Amino acid sequence: MFPVPLATSSEEIPVSVFWEVVLLYHNRPYLVNKLVTANTKISLYKIDCKGSFGHISELFKLSSILYERRKLKELSKESLNDDFIKSFVECYDKNFKLDKINEETFLDSFSGVYISVQVLISRRSTDHRVLELAIFDKDTNSAIFLTAYENSEDMLTPNFPYEFNWKNGCFGLNLQNFEDADTSKAEWLALTLFPKLLKWSQDDGSKNTIRSLSLVALDEYCVLYERLKRTYVKDLLKDWIDKAKTDPQKYIFEDIAISAYLICLWQNYPKEEINFVDCGCGNGLLVYILNQEGLKGYGIDIRKRAVWDIYPKETRLEVGTVTPDSSFPDATWLIGNHSDELTPWLPVIALKSSRKTNVFVIPCCPYDFGGEKYVRKNTKVSAYAEYLTYIEAIFEKCQFEVDVDKLRIPSTKKVCLVGLTSCSTDEEVVKVLEEVQPFIESKMARTFIARSNVEAVRNCTQLKRELTDRLIFLIVDFLLKEEDLVFKKDGQFWNKGLTYEIADLATIISSEDLKALKLQCGGLQTLMKNFRYIFEVDKGTVRLRQPTTYHVTKEKYRTKPCWFQKNHPQGCFNTAEDCSYKHSVP
C-alpha cells in the first residue's frame, strides 16, 4: 500500500511509544505544523469491516473524501456524524460495525482498526478549515493520514496520503508513490515532522511540561481570539502609543489573548453569574475587553493610568489599594495578571471574600507574603518553576482546586493558575483561614506594605552623576582598547573601536556598581541607551556611535556640547562645521 520509504529510525522503540507519539502528533498537530493553529476532534471509531478489498484505507480515496466533503455545508461535529463514515463503507459491507470509543480505550487495545475524524484550523485564518482522516491499524501497527483539498485551497498538510509504521522495532515514514516523494510537502515530512516525532519518542518523560490552553476548547479559543483582534486592535492602536507609551504589539495582543482565554474558561458559567475584580489592573485593557464582551466586573489599581482615558465610561476602573485585609464579597473571580506583591495573597483574599469567589493568576515577579522577593530553596529547578509550585501550594492550603495551564501570550511568563473554591459553608471558610494563618505568619519577614501610588523612576536617569560618569568612561575605554581606525576629513586617523556583547562589559564593572544597575529596569543596556549620542546598542551588542553630522540632524542638537571633542582620544570625528553638536573653541 505504501511501498516508498521516506525515512526510518536508526534506533528501536517500543510499539507503545510509537502509538503515543503518533497520537501526540494527531492530537496536537500545531506543535510541529506552523500552518495549523488548532484542531477540532470530531470522533474516534473502532471499525470492523469485511469485504473484497485489501485494507480499509483503500475505501478512503482522496477523491471520495473530497466528494463527500462537498456535500457538507460546514465542517462541524453535527455534519461529520456517523453517517459520514458509513457513506464510505456501506456499499462494500452492509454488516460492518462502527463503535465510538475514547482515546484511553484505543491506547489499551492491542488489535483492531480505528478511524479518527478531525478538523484542522488554519493559523492564517480561522475561517479556513480542513478535514483530516486518520486510520490507525493496531494489527499492522500503521497510521495513515489523509487530507483532501480543492485545487485552489491552501494546503495545511500534505495533499497526499502518508503512513507512519512500526516494524521490527523501527519507526518508519512511507508514501504511496515516487511522485509524492519529489515534493516540498514530502520534504517537510522527512526533514521537519519525522525528526520531531523521533525526538518525542526518545523523551524519557522526566520533564513535567505544561500543555498550553488545556483548560479551554482550543478551536473555540482560536476563533474567539481572531474575532477579538478584528474587533478591538485597530481602534486601540490609534491612541495607545501616545497614552500608554508601551509596546502595543505586546500589551494589546497579550490582553486580548488573556480575555479570550477567560471568556472560554467562563463559558461553563451563566454570564450573569460572572462578576470579576482585576486586582492591580494596570492599563485596564483586560477589564475594557471583558466589559465590552458583556461580562460584569471592574479593575482596581493604586494609581490611574493615562490610557484609561481612551476607554468608554462604562469601563469600570477604580483607583484604590488592594491589601491582605481587602474583601470582595460580590466577586465570583479575582484576577491577578502579573500582580506582583499581591500574587501570594489572592487565594487568601478570595477565601475571605466569599464561598463563591474563584481565582485566576498569572504569576510573574516572585514575591512572598511580606512584599519581599521570594527566597528560593530548590536549585534543581528554575526560580520561576519553584515559585509556581509555591503559589500552587498556597492555593491548595486555602482549599482551592487548582489547575495549571499555559497561555498563548507574547511573554516569558505564560503559566496561569486557576483556583476553584471548594469550601461549602462559612464555618469551613473560618476553619481554613485559621489553619492557613500560621503558614502566612511564618513566611512574613515584615508587615505587608502596599506599593506606592507614585511609580518609582527606574530608567537609569536618577542614578548619581558620579556613578554614571564613571561607568561611561569605563565602557568607552573598553570599547577603544582594540583599534579600528578610520580616516577623518583632515586625513588623520580616528579610532572607532570594536563591537562587543553587552554581557562582556559585566566583567569590567565592580560588583557594587552592578548591584546598583540591577535595581534599574534594563540595567546596563538602559544606561547606554540613555546616552545614545555616545553608544550604539543593537541586539545585545554595543559599539561607539560615530558622531552624526549637522546636515543629517539640522538644528536639533547644535546647542549641546560635543562629548567626543572633549573625551575621545582623537577628539571628534567631524569638524566643527560638520558636527551635529557644538564644538568649543580651542
Coordinates of C-alpha atoms in Angstrom, one line a residue:
M1 CA 0.0 0.0 0.0
F2 CA 2.8 2.4 0.9
P3 CA 5.8 1.0 -0.8
V4 CA 8.0 4.1 -0.9
P5 CA 10.1 4.6 2.3
L6 CA 10.8 8.2 3.0
A7 CA 12.5 7.9 6.4
T8 CA 13.4 5.3 9.0
S9 CA 14.6 5.5 12.6
S10 CA 18.1 4.1 13.3
E11 CA 17.1 3.2 16.9
E12 CA 14.5 0.8 18.1
I13 CA 11.5 2.0 20.1
P14 CA 8.7 0.1 21.9
V15 CA 5.4 -0.2 20.0
S16 CA 3.6 1.5 22.9
V17 CA 5.9 4.6 22.4
F18 CA 5.2 4.5 18.7
W19 CA 1.4 4.9 19.3
E20 CA 1.9 7.5 22.0
V21 CA 4.0 9.6 19.6
V22 CA 1.6 9.2 16.7
L23 CA -1.3 10.2 18.9
L24 CA 0.5 13.2 20.2
Y25 CA 1.0 14.4 16.7
H26 CA -2.6 13.7 15.8
N27 CA -4.0 15.4 18.9
R28 CA -1.7 18.4 18.8
P29 CA -0.5 19.0 15.2
Y30 CA 0.2 22.7 15.9
L31 CA 3.2 21.7 17.9
V32 CA 5.1 20.9 14.7
N33 CA 2.9 22.2 11.9
K34 CA 3.1 26.0 12.0
L35 CA 0.3 26.3 9.4
V36 CA -2.2 24.9 11.9
T37 CA -3.4 26.9 15.0
A38 CA -5.9 24.4 16.4
N39 CA -7.8 21.2 15.7
T40 CA -11.4 20.1 16.5
K41 CA -11.6 16.4 17.3
I42 CA -14.8 15.0 16.0
S43 CA -14.9 11.3 16.6
L44 CA -12.7 8.2 17.1
Y45 CA -14.3 4.9 15.9
K46 CA -13.4 1.3 16.0
I47 CA -14.4 -0.2 12.7
D48 CA -15.0 -3.9 11.9
C49 CA -15.4 -4.3 8.2
K50 CA -15.1 -7.3 5.8
G51 CA -15.2 -7.1 2.0
S52 CA -13.4 -7.8 -1.3
F53 CA -10.7 -5.2 -0.6
G54 CA -7.2 -5.5 0.8
H55 CA -7.1 -2.8 3.5
I56 CA -9.8 -0.5 4.7
S57 CA -7.7 2.5 3.7
E58 CA -8.5 1.6 0.1
L59 CA -12.1 2.7 0.7
F60 CA -11.0 6.2 1.7
K61 CA -9.6 7.5 -1.6
L62 CA -8.8 11.3 -1.6
S63 CA -11.3 11.7 -4.4
S64 CA -14.0 10.0 -2.4
I65 CA -13.2 12.1 0.7
L66 CA -13.4 15.3 -1.4
Y67 CA -16.7 14.1 -2.9
E68 CA -18.3 13.5 0.4
R69 CA -16.9 16.7 1.9
R70 CA -18.5 18.8 -0.9
K71 CA -21.9 17.6 0.3
L72 CA -21.4 19.2 3.7
K73 CA -22.5 22.8 4.4
E74 CA -19.8 23.1 7.0
L75 CA -17.1 21.1 8.8
S76 CA -18.7 20.6 12.2
K77 CA -19.5 17.9 14.7
E78 CA -23.1 18.0 13.6
S79 CA -22.3 17.4 9.9
L80 CA -19.4 15.0 10.4
N81 CA -21.5 12.4 12.2
D82 CA -21.6 8.6 11.9
D83 CA -23.3 8.8 8.5
F84 CA -20.2 10.4 7.1
I85 CA -18.0 7.4 7.7
K86 CA -20.9 5.0 6.8
S87 CA -21.0 6.6 3.3
F88 CA -17.6 5.2 2.5
V89 CA -18.1 1.6 3.8
E90 CA -21.8 0.6 3.5
C91 CA -21.6 -0.3 -0.2
Y92 CA -18.8 -2.8 0.5
D93 CA -20.1 -4.3 3.7
K94 CA -23.7 -3.6 4.9
N95 CA -23.0 -5.6 8.1
F96 CA -19.9 -3.6 9.2
K97 CA -19.7 -2.4 12.8
L98 CA -18.8 1.2 13.8
D99 CA -18.4 2.0 17.5
K100 CA -17.4 5.3 19.0
I101 CA -14.6 4.9 21.6
N102 CA -12.4 7.2 23.7
E103 CA -8.6 7.6 23.5
E104 CA -8.0 5.5 26.6
T105 CA -9.8 2.5 25.1
F106 CA -7.7 2.9 21.9
L107 CA -4.4 3.0 23.8
D108 CA -5.4 0.0 25.9
S109 CA -6.2 -2.1 22.8
F110 CA -3.7 -4.4 21.1
S111 CA -5.6 -5.1 17.9
G112 CA -8.2 -3.7 15.6
V113 CA -8.7 -0.9 13.1
Y114 CA -9.7 2.6 14.1
I115 CA -10.7 5.8 12.3
S116 CA -10.4 9.3 13.6
V117 CA -12.1 12.3 12.1
Q118 CA -10.9 15.8 12.9
V119 CA -10.9 19.4 11.5
L120 CA -7.7 21.4 11.3
I121 CA -7.9 25.2 11.6
S122 CA -5.5 27.5 9.7
R123 CA -3.2 29.8 11.6
R124 CA -3.6 32.4 8.8
S125 CA -7.4 32.5 9.1
T126 CA -9.7 30.6 11.5
D127 CA -12.3 30.6 8.7
H128 CA -10.2 28.2 6.7
R129 CA -10.7 24.6 7.9
V130 CA -9.5 21.3 6.6
L131 CA -10.9 17.8 7.1
E132 CA -8.4 15.2 8.1
L133 CA -9.0 11.4 8.4
A134 CA -6.5 9.1 10.2
I135 CA -6.7 5.3 10.0
F136 CA -4.9 3.6 12.9
D137 CA -4.3 -0.1 12.4
K138 CA -3.1 -1.9 15.5
D139 CA -2.9 -5.2 13.7
T140 CA -0.2 -3.9 11.3
N141 CA 1.0 -1.0 13.6
S142 CA 0.5 1.6 11.0
A143 CA -1.1 5.1 11.0
I144 CA -2.3 6.6 7.7
F145 CA -3.2 10.3 7.4
L146 CA -5.5 11.6 4.7
T147 CA -6.5 15.1 3.7
A148 CA -8.3 16.1 0.5
Y149 CA -8.1 19.6 -0.9
E150 CA -9.7 21.6 -3.6
N151 CA -7.3 22.8 -6.3
S152 CA -7.5 26.4 -5.1
E153 CA -7.4 25.6 -1.4
D154 CA -4.5 26.5 0.9
M155 CA -2.8 23.3 2.0
L156 CA -2.1 22.9 5.7
T157 CA -0.9 19.4 5.4
P158 CA 0.4 17.1 2.6
N159 CA -2.2 16.7 -0.1
F160 CA -1.3 13.0 -0.5
P161 CA -1.6 10.1 1.9
Y162 CA 1.3 9.3 4.2
E163 CA 1.9 6.5 6.6
F164 CA 3.8 6.0 9.9
N165 CA 4.6 2.4 10.7
W166 CA 6.3 0.3 13.3
K167 CA 8.2 -2.8 12.1
N168 CA 10.8 -4.8 13.9
G169 CA 11.2 -2.1 16.5
C170 CA 11.8 0.7 13.9
F171 CA 9.8 3.8 13.3
G172 CA 9.1 4.4 9.6
L173 CA 7.6 7.0 7.3
N174 CA 6.2 5.8 3.9
L175 CA 4.4 7.2 0.8
Q176 CA 2.3 5.6 -1.9
N177 CA 4.4 6.7 -4.9
F178 CA 7.6 8.3 -6.0
E179 CA 5.8 11.4 -7.5
D180 CA 4.7 12.4 -4.0
A181 CA 8.2 11.9 -2.7
D182 CA 9.5 14.6 -5.0
T183 CA 7.5 17.5 -3.5
S184 CA 8.1 20.2 -0.9
K185 CA 5.4 18.6 1.4
A186 CA 7.4 15.3 1.4
E187 CA 10.5 17.3 2.3
W188 CA 8.6 18.8 5.2
L189 CA 7.5 15.3 6.3
A190 CA 11.1 13.9 6.2
L191 CA 13.1 16.9 7.5
T192 CA 10.7 18.6 9.9
L193 CA 7.9 16.3 11.1
F194 CA 9.7 12.9 11.3
P195 CA 12.7 14.2 13.3
K196 CA 10.3 15.8 15.7
L197 CA 8.4 12.5 16.2
L198 CA 11.7 10.7 16.8
K199 CA 12.7 13.3 19.4
W200 CA 9.4 12.8 21.1
S201 CA 9.9 9.0 21.0
Q202 CA 13.3 9.4 22.8
D203 CA 11.9 11.6 25.6
D204 CA 12.1 9.8 28.9
G205 CA 9.0 11.6 30.2
S206 CA 11.0 13.1 33.1
K207 CA 10.1 16.7 32.1
N208 CA 6.9 17.9 33.7
T209 CA 5.8 20.0 30.8
I210 CA 2.6 22.1 30.9
R211 CA 0.3 21.8 28.0
S212 CA -0.9 25.2 26.6
L213 CA -4.6 26.0 26.7
S214 CA -5.5 22.7 28.2
L215 CA -8.5 24.0 30.2
V216 CA -10.4 25.5 27.3
A217 CA -11.6 24.3 23.9
L218 CA -8.6 25.2 21.7
D219 CA -10.7 25.6 18.5
E220 CA -13.2 27.9 20.2
Y221 CA -10.4 29.9 21.8
C222 CA -8.6 30.5 18.4
V223 CA -11.8 31.6 16.7
L224 CA -12.7 34.0 19.6
Y225 CA -9.1 35.3 19.7
E226 CA -9.3 36.2 16.0
R227 CA -12.6 37.9 16.5
L228 CA -11.4 40.0 19.4
K229 CA -8.4 41.1 17.3
R230 CA -10.6 42.2 14.5
T231 CA -13.0 44.0 16.9
Y232 CA -10.5 45.9 19.1
V233 CA -7.0 46.2 17.8
K234 CA -7.5 48.8 15.1
D235 CA -9.2 51.4 17.4
L236 CA -6.8 50.7 20.3
L237 CA -3.7 51.3 18.2
K238 CA -4.9 54.8 17.3
D239 CA -4.2 56.2 20.8
W240 CA -2.2 53.5 22.6
I241 CA 1.4 54.7 21.9
D242 CA 0.6 58.4 22.9
K243 CA -1.3 57.4 26.0
A244 CA 0.3 54.2 27.3
K245 CA 3.8 54.7 25.9
T246 CA 4.3 50.9 25.9
D247 CA 4.7 48.4 23.1
P248 CA 1.2 47.8 21.6
Q249 CA 2.4 44.6 20.0
K250 CA 3.0 43.1 23.4
Y251 CA 0.3 44.6 25.7
I252 CA -2.7 44.8 23.3
F253 CA -2.3 41.3 21.9
E254 CA -1.4 39.9 25.3
D255 CA -4.6 41.2 27.0
I256 CA -6.7 40.1 24.0
A257 CA -5.3 36.6 24.4
I258 CA -6.0 36.6 28.1
S259 CA -9.5 37.9 27.5
A260 CA -10.2 35.2 25.0
Y261 CA -8.9 32.6 27.5
L262 CA -11.1 33.9 30.4
I263 CA -14.2 34.1 28.2
C264 CA -13.7 30.5 27.1
L265 CA -12.9 29.4 30.7
W266 CA -16.1 31.0 31.9
Q267 CA -18.4 29.5 29.3
N268 CA -19.5 26.8 31.7
Y269 CA -21.0 29.5 33.9
P270 CA -24.1 31.7 33.1
K271 CA -22.8 35.1 32.0
E272 CA -24.9 36.8 34.7
E273 CA -23.1 34.9 37.4
I274 CA -19.7 36.2 36.4
N275 CA -18.5 39.2 38.5
F276 CA -14.8 39.7 38.3
V277 CA -12.3 42.0 40.0
D278 CA -8.9 42.6 38.3
C279 CA -6.6 43.3 41.2
G280 CA -3.8 45.6 40.0
C281 CA -5.4 46.1 36.6
G282 CA -2.6 48.3 35.3
N283 CA -3.5 49.7 31.9
G284 CA -7.1 48.4 32.3
L285 CA -7.3 46.8 28.9
L286 CA -8.3 43.4 30.1
V287 CA -11.2 45.0 32.0
Y288 CA -12.2 47.0 29.0
I289 CA -12.4 44.0 26.7
L290 CA -14.3 41.8 29.2
N291 CA -16.8 44.6 29.9
Q292 CA -17.3 45.1 26.2
E293 CA -18.0 41.4 25.8
G294 CA -20.8 41.7 28.3
L295 CA -19.0 40.4 31.4
K296 CA -19.6 42.2 34.7
G297 CA -16.6 43.4 36.7
Y298 CA -14.1 46.1 37.3
G299 CA -10.4 46.8 37.8
I300 CA -8.6 48.4 40.7
D301 CA -5.1 49.8 40.8
I302 CA -3.1 52.0 43.1
R303 CA -2.9 54.8 40.5
K304 CA -4.7 55.8 37.4
R305 CA -3.0 55.3 34.0
A306 CA -3.3 57.8 31.2
V307 CA -4.5 55.1 28.9
W308 CA -7.7 54.8 30.9
D309 CA -9.0 57.9 29.2
I310 CA -9.3 56.1 25.9
Y311 CA -11.9 53.6 27.2
P312 CA -15.7 54.4 27.3
K313 CA -17.3 55.5 30.6
E314 CA -18.9 52.1 31.1
T315 CA -15.4 50.5 31.6
R316 CA -15.1 50.3 35.4
L317 CA -11.6 51.2 36.5
E318 CA -11.0 52.5 40.0
V319 CA -8.1 53.9 41.9
G320 CA -7.6 52.1 45.2
T321 CA -5.3 49.9 47.2
V322 CA -5.7 46.1 47.5
T323 CA -4.3 44.8 50.7
P324 CA -4.4 41.5 52.6
D325 CA -7.4 42.9 54.5
S326 CA -9.3 43.6 51.3
S327 CA -12.5 41.7 50.6
F328 CA -14.7 41.4 47.5
P329 CA -17.9 39.6 48.7
D330 CA -19.7 40.1 45.4
A331 CA -16.9 38.8 43.2
T332 CA -17.0 35.4 41.7
W333 CA -13.5 35.7 40.2
L334 CA -10.4 37.6 41.3
I335 CA -7.9 38.2 38.6
G336 CA -4.2 38.7 39.2
N337 CA -2.5 39.5 35.9
H338 CA 1.2 40.0 36.8
S339 CA 0.0 41.2 40.2
D340 CA 3.5 41.1 41.8
E341 CA 3.2 41.6 45.6
L342 CA -0.5 40.6 45.6
T343 CA 0.1 37.2 43.9
P344 CA 0.5 35.1 47.1
W345 CA -2.3 36.9 48.8
L346 CA -5.0 36.5 46.1
P347 CA -6.1 33.0 47.2
V348 CA -6.3 34.3 50.8
I349 CA -8.3 37.4 49.8
A350 CA -10.6 35.2 47.7
L351 CA -11.2 32.9 50.6
K352 CA -12.1 35.9 52.9
S353 CA -14.3 37.4 50.2
S354 CA -16.9 34.6 49.8
R355 CA -17.5 30.9 49.3
K356 CA -18.2 31.6 45.6
T357 CA -15.0 33.5 44.8
N358 CA -12.5 31.8 42.5
V359 CA -9.1 33.0 41.4
F360 CA -7.1 33.3 38.2
V361 CA -3.5 34.4 38.4
I362 CA -0.5 34.8 36.1
P363 CA 2.5 34.7 38.4
C364 CA 5.3 36.9 37.3
C365 CA 7.8 38.6 39.7
P366 CA 8.3 36.2 42.7
Y367 CA 7.0 38.0 45.8
D368 CA 6.2 36.5 49.2
F369 CA 3.6 37.5 51.7
G370 CA 5.6 40.3 53.3
G371 CA 6.1 42.1 50.0
E372 CA 9.7 41.0 49.8
K373 CA 11.1 38.8 47.0
Y374 CA 10.5 35.1 47.3
V375 CA 13.7 33.2 48.5
R376 CA 14.2 30.1 46.5
K377 CA 15.1 26.8 48.2
N378 CA 15.3 24.3 45.3
T379 CA 18.2 25.0 42.9
K380 CA 17.4 21.8 40.9
V381 CA 14.6 23.7 39.1
S382 CA 14.3 27.2 37.7
A383 CA 13.4 30.0 40.1
Y384 CA 10.2 30.5 38.0
A385 CA 9.2 26.9 38.3
E386 CA 9.8 26.8 42.0
Y387 CA 7.7 30.0 42.5
L388 CA 4.8 28.5 40.5
T389 CA 4.9 25.4 42.8
Y390 CA 4.9 27.7 45.8
I391 CA 1.9 29.6 44.6
E392 CA 0.1 26.4 43.8
A393 CA 0.8 25.2 47.3
I394 CA -0.9 28.4 48.7
F395 CA -4.0 27.7 46.6
E396 CA -4.2 24.2 48.0
K397 CA -3.7 25.3 51.6
C398 CA -6.6 27.7 51.0
Q399 CA -8.7 24.7 49.8
F400 CA -8.9 25.7 46.2
E401 CA -9.0 23.0 43.5
V402 CA -6.1 24.3 41.4
D403 CA -5.3 23.7 37.7
V404 CA -2.2 24.9 35.9
D405 CA -2.3 25.9 32.3
K406 CA -0.1 27.8 29.8
L407 CA -1.4 30.7 27.8
R408 CA -0.5 31.8 24.3
I409 CA 0.8 35.2 25.0
P410 CA 3.9 37.3 24.0
S411 CA 5.5 36.9 27.4
T412 CA 8.1 34.7 29.0
K413 CA 5.7 34.2 31.9
K414 CA 2.9 32.3 30.3
V415 CA 1.7 30.0 33.1
C416 CA -1.6 30.6 34.8
L417 CA -3.2 29.1 37.9
V418 CA -7.0 28.6 38.0
G419 CA -8.3 28.1 41.6
L420 CA -11.9 26.9 42.1
T421 CA -13.4 27.4 45.5
S422 CA -14.3 24.2 47.4
C423 CA -15.5 25.5 50.8
S424 CA -19.2 24.8 51.0
T425 CA -20.0 26.5 54.4
D426 CA -19.0 29.7 56.2
E427 CA -17.8 27.5 59.1
E428 CA -15.4 25.7 56.7
V429 CA -14.0 29.0 55.5
V430 CA -13.3 30.2 59.0
K431 CA -11.6 26.9 59.8
V432 CA -9.4 27.1 56.7
L433 CA -8.4 30.7 57.4
E434 CA -7.4 29.7 61.0
E435 CA -5.3 26.8 59.6
V436 CA -3.6 28.9 56.9
Q437 CA -2.7 31.9 59.2
P438 CA 0.3 30.3 60.9
F439 CA 1.7 29.4 57.4
I440 CA 1.4 33.0 56.3
E441 CA 3.0 34.4 59.5
S442 CA 5.9 32.0 59.1
K443 CA 6.5 33.5 55.6
M444 CA 6.4 37.1 56.6
A445 CA 9.6 38.8 57.5
R446 CA 7.7 42.1 57.9
T447 CA 4.3 43.6 57.7
F448 CA 2.9 43.8 54.2
I449 CA 3.5 47.2 52.7
A450 CA 1.4 48.1 49.6
R451 CA 3.1 49.6 46.6
S452 CA 3.4 53.4 46.5
N453 CA 0.9 55.2 44.3
V454 CA 3.9 57.1 42.8
E455 CA 5.7 55.0 40.3
A456 CA 9.4 54.8 41.0
V457 CA 11.7 56.0 38.2
R458 CA 14.0 53.1 37.3
N459 CA 15.3 54.0 33.9
C460 CA 18.8 54.9 35.0
T461 CA 18.1 58.7 34.8
Q462 CA 18.1 59.0 38.6
L463 CA 21.5 57.4 39.2
K464 CA 24.2 59.5 40.8
R465 CA 26.1 61.6 38.3
E466 CA 29.4 60.3 39.7
L467 CA 28.3 56.7 39.1
T468 CA 27.0 57.5 35.6
D469 CA 30.2 59.3 34.5
R470 CA 32.4 56.5 35.9
L471 CA 30.6 53.8 34.0
I472 CA 30.5 55.7 30.8
F473 CA 34.3 56.3 30.7
L474 CA 34.9 52.7 31.8
I475 CA 32.8 51.4 28.9
V476 CA 34.3 53.8 26.4
D477 CA 37.9 52.8 27.4
F478 CA 36.9 49.1 27.0
L479 CA 35.4 49.6 23.5
L480 CA 38.5 51.5 22.4
K481 CA 41.1 49.0 23.7
E482 CA 41.3 47.4 20.3
E483 CA 41.7 49.8 17.4
D484 CA 39.6 50.0 14.3
L485 CA 40.9 53.1 12.6
V486 CA 39.0 55.3 10.0
F487 CA 40.1 58.5 8.3
K488 CA 38.9 61.9 9.5
K489 CA 38.2 64.7 7.0
D490 CA 41.6 66.2 7.7
G491 CA 43.3 62.9 6.9
Q492 CA 44.1 61.9 10.4
F493 CA 43.1 58.5 12.0
W494 CA 40.2 58.2 14.3
N495 CA 39.7 55.0 16.4
K496 CA 36.0 53.9 16.4
G497 CA 36.7 50.8 18.4
L498 CA 35.2 47.4 18.2
T499 CA 31.7 45.9 18.8
Y500 CA 31.2 43.8 22.0
E501 CA 28.5 41.8 23.6
I502 CA 26.9 43.7 26.4
A503 CA 27.5 40.7 28.6
D504 CA 31.2 41.2 28.2
L505 CA 31.0 44.6 29.9
A506 CA 29.9 43.0 33.1
T507 CA 33.4 41.6 33.6
I508 CA 34.9 45.1 33.9
I509 CA 32.2 46.7 36.2
S510 CA 32.5 46.3 40.0
S511 CA 30.0 44.2 41.9
E512 CA 28.8 47.2 43.8
D513 CA 28.1 49.2 40.6
L514 CA 26.4 46.1 39.0
K515 CA 24.2 45.9 42.1
A516 CA 23.1 49.5 41.6
L517 CA 22.3 48.8 37.9
K518 CA 20.3 45.7 38.7
L519 CA 17.8 47.9 40.6
Q520 CA 17.1 49.7 37.3
C521 CA 14.8 48.4 34.6
G522 CA 17.1 47.2 31.8
G523 CA 20.2 47.8 33.8
L524 CA 23.4 48.4 31.8
Q525 CA 21.6 48.4 28.5
T526 CA 19.2 51.1 29.5
L527 CA 22.1 53.2 30.8
M528 CA 23.8 53.1 27.4
K529 CA 20.6 53.7 25.5
N530 CA 20.2 56.9 27.6
F531 CA 23.5 58.1 26.1
R532 CA 22.7 57.2 22.5
Y533 CA 24.9 60.0 21.2
I534 CA 27.8 58.0 22.6
F535 CA 26.8 54.4 22.2
E536 CA 25.1 52.4 19.5
V537 CA 23.2 49.5 21.2
D538 CA 21.7 46.7 18.9
K539 CA 20.6 43.1 19.6
G540 CA 22.7 42.7 22.7
T541 CA 25.8 44.3 21.4
V542 CA 27.3 47.8 21.8
R543 CA 29.8 50.0 20.0
L544 CA 30.8 53.6 19.9
R545 CA 28.4 55.7 17.8
Q546 CA 30.2 57.6 15.1
P547 CA 29.2 61.2 15.7
T548 CA 26.4 62.4 13.5
T549 CA 26.8 65.3 11.0
Y550 CA 25.0 68.6 11.0
H551 CA 23.3 68.1 7.6
V552 CA 21.6 65.0 8.9
T553 CA 20.2 66.4 12.2
K554 CA 19.9 70.1 11.2
E555 CA 19.5 72.3 14.3
K556 CA 18.4 69.6 16.7
Y557 CA 21.5 69.3 18.9
R558 CA 23.6 72.2 17.8
T559 CA 23.4 74.0 21.2
K560 CA 24.7 70.9 23.1
P561 CA 28.4 70.4 23.7
C562 CA 30.1 67.7 21.7
W563 CA 31.0 64.8 24.0
F564 CA 33.6 63.3 21.6
Q565 CA 35.5 66.6 21.2
K566 CA 36.3 66.7 24.9
N567 CA 36.5 63.0 25.8
H568 CA 37.6 60.9 22.8
P569 CA 41.4 60.3 22.5
Q570 CA 41.4 61.7 18.9
G571 CA 38.6 64.3 19.6
C572 CA 35.5 64.4 17.4
F573 CA 35.4 62.6 14.1
N574 CA 33.7 65.6 12.5
T575 CA 34.9 69.2 12.0
A576 CA 33.1 72.0 14.0
E577 CA 31.2 72.9 10.8
D578 CA 30.0 69.3 10.2
C579 CA 29.2 68.1 13.7
S580 CA 25.7 68.0 15.0
Y581 CA 26.9 69.2 18.4
K582 CA 28.6 72.4 19.5
H583 CA 32.4 72.4 19.4
S584 CA 34.2 74.6 21.9
V585 CA 36.9 77.0 20.7
P586 CA 40.4 75.6 21.4

